[in-house]
Short mmCIF file of C-alpha atoms and ligand atoms in Angstrom, two decimals:
data_model
loop_
_atom_site.label_atom_id
_atom_site.label_comp_id
_atom_site.label_asym_id
_atom_site.label_seq_id
_atom_site.Cartn_x
_atom_site.Cartn_y
_atom_site.Cartn_z
CA MET A 1 -10.45 -72.38 84.51
CA ASN A 2 -11.47 -75.26 86.78
CA TYR A 3 -10.94 -78.89 85.71
CA ALA A 4 -12.64 -80.42 88.75
CA LEU A 5 -15.91 -82.11 88.43
CA THR A 6 -18.82 -80.43 90.35
CA ASP A 7 -20.22 -82.42 93.37
CA GLU A 8 -23.12 -83.55 91.24
CA GLN A 9 -20.92 -84.77 88.41
CA ALA A 10 -18.61 -86.54 90.82
CA MET A 11 -21.59 -88.20 92.50
CA ILE A 12 -22.78 -89.45 89.15
CA GLN A 13 -19.37 -90.60 88.14
CA LYS A 14 -19.06 -92.65 91.44
CA MET A 15 -22.53 -94.09 90.97
CA MET A 16 -22.08 -95.07 87.40
CA LYS A 17 -18.57 -96.51 88.08
CA GLU A 18 -20.06 -98.88 90.76
CA PHE A 19 -23.18 -99.64 88.63
CA ALA A 20 -20.83 -100.45 85.60
CA ASP A 21 -18.52 -102.64 87.59
CA GLU A 22 -21.16 -104.47 89.51
CA GLU A 23 -24.09 -104.71 87.15
CA VAL A 24 -22.71 -104.28 83.58
CA ALA A 25 -19.25 -105.68 83.28
CA PRO A 26 -19.85 -109.23 84.79
CA GLY A 27 -22.13 -110.48 81.96
CA ALA A 28 -20.69 -108.44 79.13
CA GLU A 29 -18.68 -111.22 77.53
CA GLN A 30 -21.54 -113.66 77.70
CA ARG A 31 -24.08 -111.26 76.30
CA ASP A 32 -21.78 -110.54 73.42
CA LYS A 33 -21.54 -114.33 72.65
CA GLU A 34 -25.30 -114.74 72.94
CA LYS A 35 -26.03 -111.43 71.14
CA ARG A 36 -28.52 -110.71 73.97
CA PHE A 37 -29.94 -107.19 74.63
CA PRO A 38 -29.53 -106.37 78.36
CA LEU A 39 -33.04 -104.92 78.97
CA GLU A 40 -32.64 -105.58 82.73
CA ILE A 41 -29.59 -103.14 82.84
CA PHE A 42 -31.74 -100.35 81.44
CA GLN A 43 -34.50 -101.18 83.76
CA LYS A 44 -32.19 -100.82 86.76
CA LEU A 45 -30.85 -97.54 85.22
CA ALA A 46 -34.42 -96.39 84.95
CA LYS A 47 -34.96 -97.08 88.68
CA LEU A 48 -31.68 -95.05 89.34
CA GLY A 49 -33.13 -92.12 87.37
CA ILE A 50 -30.36 -92.25 84.84
CA MET A 51 -32.48 -92.90 81.58
CA GLY A 52 -33.43 -89.30 81.26
CA LEU A 53 -30.28 -87.91 82.89
CA PRO A 54 -29.73 -84.65 80.92
CA PHE A 55 -33.46 -83.71 80.52
CA PRO A 56 -35.43 -81.38 82.89
CA GLU A 57 -37.22 -83.06 85.81
CA GLU A 58 -40.61 -81.91 84.58
CA TYR A 59 -40.27 -84.49 81.80
CA GLY A 60 -39.10 -87.15 84.24
CA GLY A 61 -35.51 -86.49 83.56
CA GLY A 62 -32.57 -86.00 86.06
CA GLY A 63 -31.94 -82.30 85.35
CA ALA A 64 -28.23 -83.03 84.95
CA ASP A 65 -25.79 -81.55 82.45
CA THR A 66 -24.05 -82.87 79.33
CA ILE A 67 -20.80 -83.63 81.13
CA SER A 68 -22.76 -85.92 83.53
CA PHE A 69 -24.41 -87.73 80.50
CA ALA A 70 -20.84 -88.06 78.98
CA ILE A 71 -19.61 -89.54 82.15
CA ALA A 72 -22.57 -92.08 82.27
CA VAL A 73 -21.82 -93.12 78.65
CA GLU A 74 -18.17 -93.46 79.37
CA GLU A 75 -18.60 -95.64 82.51
CA LEU A 76 -21.19 -97.93 80.76
CA SER A 77 -18.92 -98.33 77.79
CA ARG A 78 -15.92 -99.16 79.99
CA ALA A 79 -17.91 -102.10 81.09
CA CYS A 80 -19.74 -102.90 77.82
CA GLY A 81 -19.61 -100.98 74.57
CA SER A 82 -23.11 -102.30 73.68
CA ALA A 83 -24.54 -100.85 76.90
CA GLY A 84 -22.83 -97.57 76.07
CA ILE A 85 -24.10 -97.21 72.56
CA THR A 86 -27.65 -98.21 73.73
CA TYR A 87 -27.62 -95.50 76.38
CA SER A 88 -25.93 -92.86 74.20
CA ALA A 89 -28.43 -93.37 71.33
CA HIS A 90 -31.29 -93.52 73.81
CA VAL A 91 -30.56 -90.07 75.23
CA SER A 92 -28.89 -88.19 72.37
CA LEU A 93 -30.73 -89.60 69.32
CA GLY A 94 -34.03 -90.70 70.94
CA GLY A 95 -34.61 -88.08 73.60
CA ALA A 96 -32.80 -85.01 72.48
CA PRO A 97 -34.74 -84.21 69.20
CA LEU A 98 -38.02 -84.55 71.13
CA TYR A 99 -36.73 -82.22 73.82
CA LEU A 100 -35.09 -79.66 71.40
CA PHE A 101 -37.88 -79.58 68.77
CA GLY A 102 -41.07 -81.06 70.27
CA THR A 103 -44.10 -79.21 71.46
CA GLU A 104 -45.02 -79.31 75.21
CA GLU A 105 -47.71 -81.88 74.40
CA GLN A 106 -45.18 -84.11 72.38
CA LYS A 107 -42.68 -83.87 75.20
CA HIS A 108 -45.15 -85.06 77.74
CA LYS A 109 -46.36 -87.82 75.45
CA TYR A 110 -43.10 -89.07 73.99
CA LEU A 111 -40.09 -87.67 75.90
CA VAL A 112 -41.50 -88.65 79.42
CA PRO A 113 -41.61 -92.41 78.60
CA ILE A 114 -38.05 -92.20 77.40
CA CYS A 115 -36.83 -90.49 80.50
CA THR A 116 -38.77 -92.98 82.73
CA GLY A 117 -37.28 -95.95 80.68
CA GLU A 118 -40.73 -97.15 79.68
CA SER A 119 -39.50 -96.81 76.22
CA MET A 120 -36.03 -96.90 74.69
CA GLY A 121 -35.10 -93.86 72.50
CA ALA A 122 -34.20 -94.23 68.84
CA PHE A 123 -33.79 -91.98 65.78
CA GLY A 124 -34.35 -93.05 62.13
CA LEU A 125 -32.09 -91.09 59.77
CA THR A 126 -29.94 -93.55 57.82
CA GLU A 127 -31.24 -95.29 54.81
CA PRO A 128 -29.75 -97.85 52.36
CA ASN A 129 -28.96 -95.01 49.79
CA ALA A 130 -28.53 -92.10 52.34
CA GLY A 131 -25.75 -92.52 54.92
CA SER A 132 -23.20 -89.83 55.15
CA ASP A 133 -25.30 -87.96 52.67
CA ALA A 134 -28.33 -88.07 54.92
CA GLY A 135 -30.00 -85.34 52.76
CA GLY A 136 -30.42 -87.98 50.21
CA THR A 137 -33.39 -89.38 52.15
CA GLN A 138 -35.84 -91.33 49.99
CA THR A 139 -38.46 -92.15 52.58
CA THR A 140 -41.54 -90.02 51.82
CA ALA A 141 -44.42 -88.72 53.88
CA THR A 142 -47.43 -87.24 52.08
CA GLU A 143 -50.26 -85.47 53.69
CA GLN A 144 -53.68 -87.21 53.18
CA ASP A 145 -56.85 -86.35 55.17
CA GLY A 146 -55.07 -84.90 58.19
CA GLN A 147 -52.53 -87.77 58.25
CA TRP A 148 -48.93 -88.36 57.13
CA VAL A 149 -48.71 -91.42 54.98
CA ILE A 150 -45.13 -92.65 55.16
CA ASN A 151 -43.37 -95.12 52.73
CA GLY A 152 -39.73 -96.08 52.77
CA SER A 153 -37.14 -97.76 54.82
CA LYS A 154 -34.35 -96.95 57.33
CA CYS A 155 -31.21 -99.06 58.08
CA TYR A 156 -28.89 -99.55 61.11
CA ILE A 157 -31.24 -97.93 63.58
CA THR A 158 -30.20 -98.48 67.26
CA ASN A 159 -32.86 -99.47 69.84
CA ALA A 160 -35.92 -99.66 67.63
CA SER A 161 -37.02 -103.11 68.79
CA TYR A 162 -37.30 -101.62 72.29
CA ALA A 163 -38.81 -98.27 71.33
CA LYS A 164 -42.54 -97.52 71.64
CA HIS A 165 -42.04 -94.63 69.15
CA LEU A 166 -39.25 -92.84 67.32
CA ALA A 167 -38.68 -89.75 65.16
CA LEU A 168 -37.60 -90.43 61.64
CA THR A 169 -36.88 -88.22 58.60
CA ALA A 170 -38.92 -88.17 55.45
CA VAL A 171 -39.22 -86.10 52.41
CA THR A 172 -42.42 -84.14 52.72
CA GLY A 173 -42.23 -82.25 49.39
CA LYS A 174 -40.03 -79.89 47.52
CA SER A 175 -39.27 -76.14 48.00
CA ASP A 176 -37.05 -74.23 45.62
CA GLY A 177 -36.40 -77.25 43.75
CA LYS A 178 -34.81 -79.04 46.77
CA LYS A 179 -36.11 -81.91 48.86
CA GLU A 180 -38.01 -80.66 51.78
CA ILE A 181 -37.07 -83.02 54.72
CA SER A 182 -39.17 -83.15 57.97
CA ALA A 183 -38.99 -85.28 61.04
CA ILE A 184 -42.10 -87.27 62.09
CA ILE A 185 -42.79 -89.14 65.33
CA VAL A 186 -43.90 -92.76 64.59
CA PRO A 187 -45.29 -95.15 67.09
CA THR A 188 -43.62 -98.59 66.38
CA ASP A 189 -46.85 -100.54 66.77
CA VAL A 190 -48.66 -98.76 64.00
CA GLU A 191 -49.94 -100.80 61.01
CA GLY A 192 -47.39 -101.03 58.20
CA PHE A 193 -44.43 -100.44 60.35
CA LYS A 194 -41.87 -103.22 60.66
CA VAL A 195 -38.76 -103.52 62.78
CA ILE A 196 -36.28 -106.12 61.59
CA ASP A 197 -33.43 -107.19 64.01
CA ASN A 198 -31.45 -109.44 61.70
CA TYR A 199 -27.96 -107.87 61.12
CA GLU A 200 -24.86 -109.93 61.58
CA LYS A 201 -22.51 -107.28 63.07
CA MET A 202 -18.74 -107.14 63.67
CA GLY A 203 -19.18 -106.09 67.32
CA LEU A 204 -21.62 -104.43 69.80
CA HIS A 205 -23.40 -107.74 69.57
CA SER A 206 -25.59 -106.95 72.68
CA SER A 207 -26.85 -103.71 71.14
CA ASN A 208 -30.04 -103.59 69.06
CA THR A 209 -29.51 -102.56 65.44
CA THR A 210 -32.41 -102.72 63.18
CA GLU A 211 -33.89 -102.15 59.80
CA LEU A 212 -37.24 -100.21 59.63
CA ILE A 213 -39.83 -100.85 56.84
CA LEU A 214 -42.67 -98.31 56.38
CA ASP A 215 -45.26 -99.45 54.10
CA GLY A 216 -48.16 -96.93 54.00
CA VAL A 217 -47.69 -96.09 57.64
CA LYS A 218 -50.33 -93.59 58.82
CA VAL A 219 -49.75 -91.08 61.67
CA PRO A 220 -51.72 -87.95 62.58
CA GLU A 221 -50.48 -84.59 61.23
CA GLU A 222 -49.69 -83.35 64.74
CA ASN A 223 -46.84 -86.05 64.89
CA LEU A 224 -44.66 -83.63 62.87
CA LEU A 225 -41.63 -82.71 64.98
CA GLY A 226 -40.96 -79.00 64.87
CA LYS A 227 -41.52 -77.18 61.66
CA ARG A 228 -42.20 -78.79 58.25
CA GLY A 229 -39.01 -78.69 56.22
CA ASP A 230 -36.73 -78.40 59.31
CA GLY A 231 -35.70 -82.07 59.33
CA PHE A 232 -32.24 -81.39 57.80
CA LYS A 233 -31.36 -78.72 60.31
CA GLN A 234 -32.73 -80.76 63.17
CA PHE A 235 -30.64 -83.83 62.47
CA LEU A 236 -27.48 -81.80 62.10
CA ILE A 237 -28.16 -80.28 65.61
CA THR A 238 -29.15 -83.68 66.99
CA LEU A 239 -25.88 -85.22 65.59
CA ASP A 240 -23.77 -82.43 67.13
CA GLY A 241 -25.01 -83.56 70.66
CA GLY A 242 -24.72 -87.21 69.71
CA ARG A 243 -20.98 -86.82 68.88
CA ILE A 244 -20.36 -86.05 72.52
CA GLY A 245 -21.97 -89.39 73.33
CA ILE A 246 -19.95 -91.41 70.88
CA GLY A 247 -16.76 -89.59 71.87
CA ALA A 248 -17.58 -90.50 75.46
CA MET A 249 -18.28 -94.14 74.42
CA ALA A 250 -14.83 -94.21 72.73
CA VAL A 251 -13.11 -92.91 75.81
CA GLY A 252 -14.83 -95.57 77.87
CA ILE A 253 -13.81 -98.44 75.64
CA ALA A 254 -10.26 -97.08 75.33
CA GLN A 255 -10.08 -96.85 79.15
CA ALA A 256 -11.18 -100.49 79.45
CA ALA A 257 -8.59 -101.70 76.88
CA TYR A 258 -5.91 -99.70 78.65
CA ASP A 259 -6.74 -101.03 82.07
CA LYS A 260 -6.58 -104.54 80.91
CA ALA A 261 -3.29 -104.07 79.05
CA LEU A 262 -1.65 -102.35 82.12
CA ALA A 263 -2.80 -105.11 84.41
CA TYR A 264 -1.71 -107.90 82.01
CA SER A 265 1.69 -106.22 81.30
CA LYS A 266 2.35 -106.50 85.13
CA GLU A 267 1.31 -110.20 85.32
CA ARG A 268 2.75 -111.66 82.25
CA LYS A 269 6.42 -112.58 82.45
CA GLN A 270 8.76 -113.33 79.41
CA PHE A 271 12.62 -113.39 79.43
CA GLY A 272 12.40 -113.53 83.16
CA SER A 273 10.64 -110.17 83.54
CA SER A 274 7.11 -108.59 83.55
CA LEU A 275 6.16 -107.15 80.17
CA SER A 276 5.72 -103.86 82.01
CA LYS A 277 9.49 -103.69 82.53
CA PHE A 278 10.17 -103.58 78.84
CA GLN A 279 10.53 -100.01 77.56
CA ALA A 280 8.80 -100.90 74.41
CA ILE A 281 5.67 -101.89 76.34
CA GLN A 282 6.02 -98.97 78.75
CA PHE A 283 6.01 -96.53 75.89
CA LYS A 284 2.90 -98.14 74.52
CA LEU A 285 1.12 -97.78 77.84
CA ALA A 286 2.36 -94.17 78.26
CA ASP A 287 1.01 -93.19 74.95
CA MET A 288 -2.36 -94.98 75.72
CA ALA A 289 -2.66 -93.04 79.02
CA MET A 290 -1.82 -89.70 77.32
CA LYS A 291 -4.28 -90.13 74.48
CA ILE A 292 -7.15 -91.14 76.83
CA GLU A 293 -6.50 -88.10 78.99
CA LEU A 294 -6.59 -85.85 75.99
CA ALA A 295 -9.65 -87.43 74.51
CA ARG A 296 -11.54 -87.24 77.71
CA ASN A 297 -10.70 -83.54 78.12
CA MET A 298 -11.93 -82.92 74.60
CA VAL A 299 -15.21 -84.69 75.31
CA TYR A 300 -15.78 -82.83 78.57
CA LYS A 301 -14.90 -79.54 76.94
CA ALA A 302 -17.49 -80.03 74.16
CA GLY A 303 -20.03 -80.99 76.79
CA TRP A 304 -19.18 -77.95 78.86
CA LEU A 305 -19.56 -75.61 75.86
CA LYS A 306 -22.95 -77.19 75.09
CA ASP A 307 -23.97 -76.63 78.74
CA GLN A 308 -22.87 -72.95 78.49
CA GLY A 309 -25.10 -72.51 75.37
CA LYS A 310 -22.05 -71.75 73.40
CA LYS A 311 -21.24 -73.11 69.88
CA PHE A 312 -19.96 -76.61 70.12
CA SER A 313 -20.12 -78.21 66.64
CA LYS A 314 -16.41 -78.01 65.97
CA GLU A 315 -15.31 -79.23 69.41
CA ALA A 316 -17.90 -82.02 69.32
CA ALA A 317 -16.60 -83.13 65.83
CA MET A 318 -12.98 -82.88 67.03
CA ALA A 319 -13.70 -84.81 70.28
CA LYS A 320 -15.57 -87.61 68.42
CA LEU A 321 -12.98 -87.93 65.73
CA TYR A 322 -9.98 -87.92 68.17
CA ALA A 323 -11.55 -90.07 70.75
CA SER A 324 -12.66 -92.71 68.17
CA GLU A 325 -9.36 -92.90 66.42
CA ILE A 326 -7.37 -93.16 69.57
CA CYS A 327 -9.85 -95.78 70.76
CA MET A 328 -9.17 -97.87 67.81
CA GLN A 329 -5.39 -97.46 68.17
CA ILE A 330 -5.45 -98.31 71.86
CA CYS A 331 -7.69 -101.50 71.46
CA SER A 332 -5.18 -102.69 68.82
CA GLU A 333 -2.33 -102.08 71.12
CA ALA A 334 -4.09 -103.66 73.98
CA VAL A 335 -4.55 -106.78 71.83
CA GLN A 336 -0.80 -106.51 70.90
CA ILE A 337 0.25 -106.35 74.55
CA HIS A 338 -1.70 -109.42 75.31
CA GLY A 339 -0.01 -111.31 72.38
CA GLY A 340 -1.84 -114.56 71.35
CA TYR A 341 -4.11 -114.26 74.48
CA GLY A 342 -5.42 -111.10 73.30
CA TYR A 343 -6.73 -112.72 70.14
CA MET A 344 -8.86 -114.98 72.30
CA ARG A 345 -12.36 -114.06 73.56
CA ASP A 346 -11.56 -114.77 77.26
CA TYR A 347 -9.20 -111.79 77.63
CA HIS A 348 -11.91 -109.12 76.60
CA VAL A 349 -9.60 -107.01 74.48
CA GLU A 350 -10.76 -108.50 71.29
CA ARG A 351 -14.29 -107.48 72.09
CA TYR A 352 -13.15 -103.99 72.78
CA PHE A 353 -11.22 -104.00 69.42
CA ARG A 354 -14.52 -105.09 67.51
CA ASP A 355 -16.66 -102.66 69.46
CA ALA A 356 -14.41 -99.72 69.04
CA LYS A 357 -14.70 -99.76 65.23
CA LEU A 358 -18.23 -98.40 65.30
CA THR A 359 -17.11 -95.25 67.11
CA GLU A 360 -15.28 -94.27 63.77
CA ILE A 361 -18.54 -94.80 61.76
CA GLY A 362 -21.68 -94.02 63.77
CA GLU A 363 -23.06 -90.44 63.90
CA GLY A 364 -20.81 -89.41 61.08
CA THR A 365 -17.73 -91.24 59.93
CA SER A 366 -14.21 -89.87 60.58
CA GLU A 367 -14.22 -88.40 57.06
CA ILE A 368 -17.43 -86.56 57.83
CA GLN A 369 -16.04 -85.24 61.13
CA ARG A 370 -13.08 -83.92 59.10
CA MET A 371 -15.50 -82.23 56.66
CA VAL A 372 -17.41 -80.68 59.58
CA ILE A 373 -14.21 -79.35 61.15
CA ALA A 374 -12.90 -78.11 57.77
CA ARG A 375 -16.20 -76.29 57.29
CA GLU A 376 -15.95 -74.83 60.78
CA ILE A 377 -12.33 -73.49 60.41
CA GLY A 378 -13.51 -71.71 57.12
CA CYS A 379 -12.02 -73.96 54.50
C1 FAD B 401 -24.04 -100.30 64.73
C2 FAD B 401 -24.59 -99.05 64.09
C3 FAD B 401 -25.59 -98.29 64.62
C4 FAD B 401 -26.12 -97.18 64.02
N1 FAD B 401 -27.14 -96.46 64.55
C5 FAD B 401 -27.79 -95.53 63.79
C6 FAD B 401 -29.05 -94.97 64.27
O1 FAD B 401 -29.56 -95.12 65.48
N2 FAD B 401 -29.63 -94.07 63.64
C7 FAD B 401 -29.33 -93.70 62.24
O2 FAD B 401 -29.93 -93.02 61.68
N3 FAD B 401 -28.14 -94.31 61.83
C8 FAD B 401 -27.40 -95.18 62.51
N4 FAD B 401 -26.31 -95.84 62.01
C9 FAD B 401 -25.83 -95.45 60.74
C10 FAD B 401 -24.55 -94.65 60.69
O3 FAD B 401 -24.77 -93.38 61.11
C11 FAD B 401 -24.05 -94.67 59.24
O4 FAD B 401 -23.57 -95.91 58.98
C12 FAD B 401 -22.93 -93.71 58.96
O5 FAD B 401 -23.40 -92.28 59.08
C13 FAD B 401 -22.23 -93.94 57.51
O6 FAD B 401 -23.19 -94.05 56.49
P1 FAD B 401 -22.97 -95.19 55.53
O7 FAD B 401 -22.93 -96.41 56.29
O8 FAD B 401 -24.12 -95.18 54.55
O9 FAD B 401 -21.73 -95.01 54.85
P2 FAD B 401 -21.37 -94.13 53.45
O10 FAD B 401 -22.00 -92.75 53.62
O11 FAD B 401 -21.81 -94.92 52.27
O12 FAD B 401 -19.82 -94.01 53.44
C14 FAD B 401 -18.86 -95.02 53.08
C15 FAD B 401 -17.47 -94.40 53.14
O13 FAD B 401 -17.43 -93.26 52.25
C16 FAD B 401 -16.97 -92.12 52.98
N5 FAD B 401 -17.54 -90.97 52.50
C17 FAD B 401 -18.94 -90.68 52.27
N6 FAD B 401 -19.04 -89.48 51.76
C18 FAD B 401 -17.86 -88.91 51.77
C19 FAD B 401 -17.32 -87.62 51.33
N7 FAD B 401 -18.14 -86.69 50.83
N8 FAD B 401 -15.98 -87.43 51.30
C20 FAD B 401 -15.15 -88.40 51.78
N9 FAD B 401 -15.63 -89.57 52.28
C21 FAD B 401 -16.90 -89.86 52.18
C22 FAD B 401 -17.39 -92.48 54.47
O14 FAD B 401 -16.66 -91.67 55.34
C23 FAD B 401 -17.16 -93.95 54.61
O15 FAD B 401 -15.76 -94.13 54.73
C24 FAD B 401 -25.65 -96.87 62.73
C25 FAD B 401 -24.63 -97.64 62.11
C26 FAD B 401 -24.10 -98.70 62.72
C27 FAD B 401 -23.09 -99.52 62.01
#
């Protein structure tokens, strides 16, 4: 067993750390206040060849592995949770289904612009009445004269305002009395398609979260992604990979909160001594460091299993569940260590606290992760 990063992974980590510190962190607080999507950051990441990092070079990707992708998400999230979720969704929800299930033609037409950063990647699964129970999809796609006619709506879709196209799930019929769900690629500028960016969120204010309205949207038959009726299976596979991204996002936010809390505990004096000299504070910081170490190892292990072509559903669910829950705990403790200052915006930790909550909800809530793990261990 070797815990060291490969030369390539270490190089990506160094590059992403520098990029996150120099280009992403400085404006994060202001963007959060202004609720401004940092398009310029993703344009710069595109120039660095990061937007398609884990996809093969023949599609404009970086040919790197899943651990490198996790490192990139972690570093961006350490600087700004919004940048982290944007990038994670771009790759693992936008790019991955096209790469895994698309035809060669679809990959060249739709995956390449995602890898080059010409389009942000997005994936439309969740609906107002189908969240955890994503099989409850109500959006329909009917075949008419060689086209799919799609009607319905999606909610909470990341990146859609900046996507030129996205894959979404729709009911395409019934087989054996069950809903037949398929994934279809839809260009976002097609008639009848509306992207609404109007949510008032708790956090991740500079990420783009949208509602999609599909009113008689027509796309050619060949926009079907993979086989008809495979949509359910496809999104389960897509979410397995996505959980590595959200786990990495949680590790990044937790690391940022811990770093700020450790630094503050050394600066702040009460009762004639730095906070870091009080054992009660030391124990909090020691627990934070230990939990981050464990969560990071779990995320990297899930990534490693995926890269080895081994089963990784259980490990990805465990990594996402553990990382998101410790991220929430660590952000709460970081606010606590800052006292009243932590409750104020200028000290950053309240932003981490707000951003962290999403990691327990997106790409399967903590309850759903426990259901996945229970299934995997044979309950
Ligand atoms: C900022 C943000 C970005 C997002 N981005 C995307 C995106 O890009 N694409 C996309 O498709 N979706 C996206 N989502 C949606 C997200 O994946 C869902 O919100 C999530 O899966 C939960 O679904 P829900 O909100 O409908 O909650 P519900 O499913 O209604 O769940 C409500 C509560 O009930 C619990 N619950 C549900 N079923 C069970 C059960 N069987 N047993 C025990 N407890 C249960 C849940 O765990 C939760 O605590 C995003 C959400 C947010 C907030």
